[in-house]
XYZ file of C-alpha atoms in Angstrom:
137
model
C 0.000 0.000 0.000
C 1.232 3.455 -0.910
C 0.232 6.399 1.278
C -0.510 9.914 0.019
C -1.127 12.761 2.482
C -2.259 16.314 1.938
C -0.744 19.242 3.720
C -2.611 20.327 6.854
C -5.346 22.853 6.073
C -6.725 25.431 8.496
C -10.512 25.788 8.513
C -12.218 28.800 10.150
C -15.042 26.711 11.668
C -15.402 24.659 14.874
C -14.499 20.977 14.612
C -18.114 19.963 15.383
C -19.414 21.869 12.328
C -16.738 20.465 10.026
C -17.241 16.885 11.224
C -21.051 17.109 10.972
C -20.744 18.145 7.334
C -18.087 15.666 6.189
C -19.678 12.708 7.967
C -22.986 13.065 6.065
C -22.367 13.096 2.324
C -25.848 14.427 1.585
C -24.317 17.787 2.585
C -22.521 17.726 -0.781
C -25.720 19.180 -2.242
C -24.623 22.584 -0.905
C -21.426 22.504 -2.981
C -22.745 20.792 -6.115
C -22.504 24.071 -8.048
C -18.742 24.219 -7.318
C -18.047 20.912 -9.072
C -16.575 21.647 -12.509
C -19.030 20.090 -14.953
C -16.382 19.827 -17.669
C -14.296 17.525 -15.408
C -17.070 15.086 -14.382
C -19.630 13.117 -16.354
C -21.698 12.379 -13.247
C -21.768 13.285 -9.562
C -24.152 11.349 -7.289
C -24.313 10.925 -3.536
C -26.414 9.999 -0.525
C -25.586 10.156 3.190
C -23.015 7.315 3.025
C -21.747 7.158 -0.571
C -20.418 9.399 -3.311
C -19.946 8.417 -6.937
C -18.193 10.391 -9.653
C -17.417 9.561 -13.242
C -14.169 11.177 -14.332
C -13.004 10.878 -17.925
C -10.653 9.119 -18.694
C -10.288 7.483 -15.238
C -13.795 6.020 -15.095
C -16.313 5.674 -12.274
C -15.225 5.958 -8.668
C -17.642 5.115 -5.860
C -16.687 5.607 -2.208
C -18.590 4.489 0.884
C -18.112 5.718 4.441
C -16.934 2.734 6.489
C -16.149 4.434 9.791
C -17.005 7.627 11.621
C -15.094 8.776 14.697
C -16.995 11.762 16.037
C -15.185 15.086 15.667
C -11.998 13.298 14.529
C -12.136 11.218 11.370
C -14.273 9.867 8.531
C -12.941 6.819 6.648
C -13.980 5.757 3.163
C -13.243 2.769 0.960
C -13.845 2.205 -2.713
C -16.812 0.171 -3.851
C -16.024 0.819 -7.485
C -12.751 2.137 -8.862
C -10.120 1.320 -11.489
C -7.735 0.986 -8.520
C -8.830 0.092 -4.959
C -7.984 2.619 -2.254
C -9.015 3.920 1.157
C -9.417 7.591 1.942
C -9.790 9.275 5.267
C -10.356 12.826 6.377
C -8.945 13.755 9.750
C -10.182 16.883 11.490
C -8.970 18.268 14.804
C -9.737 21.416 16.788
C -7.212 24.238 16.865
C -9.384 26.271 19.219
C -13.129 26.655 19.780
C -13.665 28.416 16.431
C -10.977 26.871 14.186
C -10.101 23.386 12.964
C -7.362 21.739 10.966
C -7.792 18.981 8.405
C -5.696 16.439 6.545
C -6.697 14.031 3.764
C -4.926 10.677 3.415
C -5.218 8.027 0.713
C -3.784 4.515 0.860
C -3.783 2.795 -2.509
C -2.684 -0.641 -3.641
C -0.735 0.423 -6.722
C 0.947 -2.211 -8.871
C 4.699 -1.623 -9.057
C 4.615 -1.052 -12.829
C 2.058 1.775 -12.477
C 3.468 3.443 -9.368
C 5.646 5.921 -11.266
C 2.781 6.978 -13.542
C 0.036 7.424 -10.958
C 1.875 8.631 -7.830
C 2.177 12.259 -8.970
C -1.449 12.623 -10.103
C -2.691 10.871 -6.944
C -0.693 13.178 -4.662
C -2.002 16.166 -6.619
C -5.568 14.844 -6.339
C -5.278 14.388 -2.569
C -4.038 17.979 -2.220
C -6.905 19.284 -4.397
C -9.468 17.413 -2.290
C -7.999 18.942 0.871
C -7.980 22.425 -0.710
C -11.626 22.054 -1.749
C -12.657 20.800 1.702
C -10.872 23.691 3.399
C -12.861 26.243 1.365
C -16.369 24.967 2.070
C -18.570 27.086 4.341
C -19.294 24.706 7.248
C -22.280 26.577 8.660
């Protein structure tokens, strides 16, 4: 398994607000208009799953497999060209501010590791950037 970690992002909202929003994927409805339509063919979700179709990668479906209140939400792939786990860690900085980190562990075949490691690291950082800019009210 290869591990990819984002940089730590500061979020100007209490940890309870951030966790409440990331632990229920139906909250993605509030940010649907921020998803670049030219990058995705489809974007579907419910409270526990999210599915995107990204050309030329294909369909990726993630399901929440664990919630640790005000600390972490863990996901695993149900459908993906390459199996991986993703988790979002969130911790309080103070009563009004949080910090967040996104981690992905992927089982990458040795022959593909050089080709996909850079794009995967970039993708993890973009996910963290996007999550740090959401209004968690």
